[in-house]
Amino acid sequence: MYFLMIRPQQQRQKKHQQMINSLKVNDHVTTAGGMLGTVVKIKEDTIILRVADNVRIEFLKSAVGQVRESAPEENKE
């Protein structure tokens, strides 16, 4: 029972905590609620995300669902 239910959950929690600890300014993230943004500032328990020009929202670090790779910039000719 332990290896089927408890252990996988512990591994997911550990992986999520490592992701949160490795956050840095300018990382592109997605929150658990689906909000996309760029990390502007990292505080002790929260992060501030830029979600649009001149729009910044503060989230709990635990609300970060994933770190996204930077979108490739389009070639301008």
JSON list of C-alpha atoms in Angstrom, two decimals:
[
{"chain": "A", "resi": 1, "resn": "MET", "atom": "CA", "xyz": [0.00, 0.00, 0.00]},
{"chain": "A", "resi": 2, "resn": "TYR", "atom": "CA", "xyz": [2.83, 2.38, 0.90]},
{"chain": "A", "resi": 3, "resn": "PHE", "atom": "CA", "xyz": [4.59, 1.98, -2.46]},
{"chain": "A", "resi": 4, "resn": "LEU", "atom": "CA", "xyz": [1.35, 2.39, -4.41]},
{"chain": "A", "resi": 5, "resn": "MET", "atom": "CA", "xyz": [-0.07, 5.51, -2.78]},
{"chain": "A", "resi": 6, "resn": "ILE", "atom": "CA", "xyz": [2.10, 7.27, -0.24]},
{"chain": "A", "resi": 7, "resn": "ARG", "atom": "CA", "xyz": [5.54, 7.06, -1.82]},
{"chain": "A", "resi": 8, "resn": "PRO", "atom": "CA", "xyz": [4.54, 8.50, -5.24]},
{"chain": "A", "resi": 9, "resn": "GLN", "atom": "CA", "xyz": [2.84, 11.46, -3.51]},
{"chain": "A", "resi": 10, "resn": "GLN", "atom": "CA", "xyz": [5.96, 12.14, -1.44]},
{"chain": "A", "resi": 11, "resn": "GLN", "atom": "CA", "xyz": [8.08, 12.08, -4.60]},
{"chain": "A", "resi": 12, "resn": "ARG", "atom": "CA", "xyz": [5.74, 14.58, -6.33]},
{"chain": "A", "resi": 13, "resn": "GLN", "atom": "CA", "xyz": [5.87, 16.88, -3.29]},
{"chain": "A", "resi": 14, "resn": "LYS", "atom": "CA", "xyz": [9.66, 16.71, -3.17]},
{"chain": "A", "resi": 15, "resn": "LYS", "atom": "CA", "xyz": [9.94, 17.48, -6.90]},
{"chain": "A", "resi": 16, "resn": "HIS", "atom": "CA", "xyz": [7.52, 20.44, -6.53]},
{"chain": "A", "resi": 17, "resn": "GLN", "atom": "CA", "xyz": [9.49, 21.82, -3.57]},
{"chain": "A", "resi": 18, "resn": "GLN", "atom": "CA", "xyz": [12.75, 21.57, -5.55]},
{"chain": "A", "resi": 19, "resn": "MET", "atom": "CA", "xyz": [11.12, 23.46, -8.43]},
{"chain": "A", "resi": 20, "resn": "ILE", "atom": "CA", "xyz": [9.95, 26.21, -6.06]},
{"chain": "A", "resi": 21, "resn": "ASN", "atom": "CA", "xyz": [13.39, 26.49, -4.46]},
{"chain": "A", "resi": 22, "resn": "SER", "atom": "CA", "xyz": [15.04, 26.84, -7.88]},
{"chain": "A", "resi": 23, "resn": "LEU", "atom": "CA", "xyz": [12.81, 29.74, -9.03]},
{"chain": "A", "resi": 24, "resn": "LYS", "atom": "CA", "xyz": [14.68, 32.83, -10.15]},
{"chain": "A", "resi": 25, "resn": "VAL", "atom": "CA", "xyz": [13.83, 36.26, -11.52]},
{"chain": "A", "resi": 26, "resn": "ASN", "atom": "CA", "xyz": [12.71, 36.24, -15.19]},
{"chain": "A", "resi": 27, "resn": "ASP", "atom": "CA", "xyz": [11.48, 32.62, -15.06]},
{"chain": "A", "resi": 28, "resn": "HIS", "atom": "CA", "xyz": [8.25, 32.09, -16.97]},
{"chain": "A", "resi": 29, "resn": "VAL", "atom": "CA", "xyz": [5.77, 30.22, -14.78]},
{"chain": "A", "resi": 30, "resn": "THR", "atom": "CA", "xyz": [2.21, 28.90, -14.76]},
{"chain": "A", "resi": 31, "resn": "THR", "atom": "CA", "xyz": [0.26, 28.98, -11.50]},
{"chain": "A", "resi": 32, "resn": "ALA", "atom": "CA", "xyz": [-2.03, 26.22, -10.28]},
{"chain": "A", "resi": 33, "resn": "GLY", "atom": "CA", "xyz": [-4.95, 28.44, -11.35]},
{"chain": "A", "resi": 34, "resn": "GLY", "atom": "CA", "xyz": [-3.63, 28.76, -14.90]},
{"chain": "A", "resi": 35, "resn": "MET", "atom": "CA", "xyz": [-2.21, 32.28, -14.67]},
{"chain": "A", "resi": 36, "resn": "LEU", "atom": "CA", "xyz": [0.86, 32.82, -16.87]},
{"chain": "A", "resi": 37, "resn": "GLY", "atom": "CA", "xyz": [3.52, 35.27, -15.80]},
{"chain": "A", "resi": 38, "resn": "THR", "atom": "CA", "xyz": [7.17, 36.17, -15.40]},
{"chain": "A", "resi": 39, "resn": "VAL", "atom": "CA", "xyz": [8.83, 36.22, -11.98]},
{"chain": "A", "resi": 40, "resn": "VAL", "atom": "CA", "xyz": [9.75, 39.80, -11.05]},
{"chain": "A", "resi": 41, "resn": "LYS", "atom": "CA", "xyz": [10.60, 39.42, -7.37]},
{"chain": "A", "resi": 42, "resn": "ILE", "atom": "CA", "xyz": [10.99, 36.52, -4.96]},
{"chain": "A", "resi": 43, "resn": "LYS", "atom": "CA", "xyz": [10.12, 36.98, -1.29]},
{"chain": "A", "resi": 44, "resn": "GLU", "atom": "CA", "xyz": [10.24, 34.50, 1.59]},
{"chain": "A", "resi": 45, "resn": "ASP", "atom": "CA", "xyz": [6.82, 32.87, 1.02]},
{"chain": "A", "resi": 46, "resn": "THR", "atom": "CA", "xyz": [5.56, 34.69, -2.07]},
{"chain": "A", "resi": 47, "resn": "ILE", "atom": "CA", "xyz": [6.58, 35.68, -5.58]},
{"chain": "A", "resi": 48, "resn": "ILE", "atom": "CA", "xyz": [5.52, 38.65, -7.66]},
{"chain": "A", "resi": 49, "resn": "LEU", "atom": "CA", "xyz": [4.60, 37.85, -11.24]},
{"chain": "A", "resi": 50, "resn": "ARG", "atom": "CA", "xyz": [4.31, 40.26, -14.16]},
{"chain": "A", "resi": 51, "resn": "VAL", "atom": "CA", "xyz": [1.23, 39.09, -16.05]},
{"chain": "A", "resi": 52, "resn": "ALA", "atom": "CA", "xyz": [0.97, 42.06, -18.45]},
{"chain": "A", "resi": 53, "resn": "ASP", "atom": "CA", "xyz": [2.61, 45.43, -18.95]},
{"chain": "A", "resi": 54, "resn": "ASN", "atom": "CA", "xyz": [2.40, 47.36, -15.66]},
{"chain": "A", "resi": 55, "resn": "VAL", "atom": "CA", "xyz": [0.41, 44.53, -14.03]},
{"chain": "A", "resi": 56, "resn": "ARG", "atom": "CA", "xyz": [2.03, 42.64, -11.17]},
{"chain": "A", "resi": 57, "resn": "ILE", "atom": "CA", "xyz": [0.32, 40.10, -8.93]},
{"chain": "A", "resi": 58, "resn": "GLU", "atom": "CA", "xyz": [1.64, 38.50, -5.75]},
{"chain": "A", "resi": 59, "resn": "PHE", "atom": "CA", "xyz": [1.21, 34.72, -5.36]},
{"chain": "A", "resi": 60, "resn": "LEU", "atom": "CA", "xyz": [2.21, 32.16, -2.77]},
{"chain": "A", "resi": 61, "resn": "LYS", "atom": "CA", "xyz": [5.20, 30.18, -3.96]},
{"chain": "A", "resi": 62, "resn": "SER", "atom": "CA", "xyz": [3.16, 27.01, -3.52]},
{"chain": "A", "resi": 63, "resn": "ALA", "atom": "CA", "xyz": [0.74, 28.29, -6.20]},
{"chain": "A", "resi": 64, "resn": "VAL", "atom": "CA", "xyz": [3.38, 27.86, -8.91]},
{"chain": "A", "resi": 65, "resn": "GLY", "atom": "CA", "xyz": [2.42, 24.81, -10.94]},
{"chain": "A", "resi": 66, "resn": "GLN", "atom": "CA", "xyz": [5.29, 24.68, -13.40]},
{"chain": "A", "resi": 67, "resn": "VAL", "atom": "CA", "xyz": [8.19, 26.62, -14.84]},
{"chain": "A", "resi": 68, "resn": "ARG", "atom": "CA", "xyz": [7.78, 27.11, -18.58]},
{"chain": "A", "resi": 69, "resn": "GLU", "atom": "CA", "xyz": [10.57, 27.45, -21.08]},
{"chain": "A", "resi": 70, "resn": "SER", "atom": "CA", "xyz": [10.98, 30.88, -22.60]},
{"chain": "A", "resi": 71, "resn": "ALA", "atom": "CA", "xyz": [8.96, 31.34, -25.74]},
{"chain": "A", "resi": 72, "resn": "PRO", "atom": "CA", "xyz": [11.21, 31.72, -28.77]},
{"chain": "A", "resi": 73, "resn": "GLU", "atom": "CA", "xyz": [11.09, 35.22, -30.16]},
{"chain": "A", "resi": 74, "resn": "GLU", "atom": "CA", "xyz": [9.86, 35.53, -33.71]},
{"chain": "A", "resi": 75, "resn": "ASN", "atom": "CA", "xyz": [12.38, 36.54, -36.32]},
{"chain": "A", "resi": 76, "resn": "LYS", "atom": "CA", "xyz": [11.67, 40.06, -37.50]},
{"chain": "A", "resi": 77, "resn": "GLU", "atom": "CA", "xyz": [12.63, 40.77, -41.05]}
]
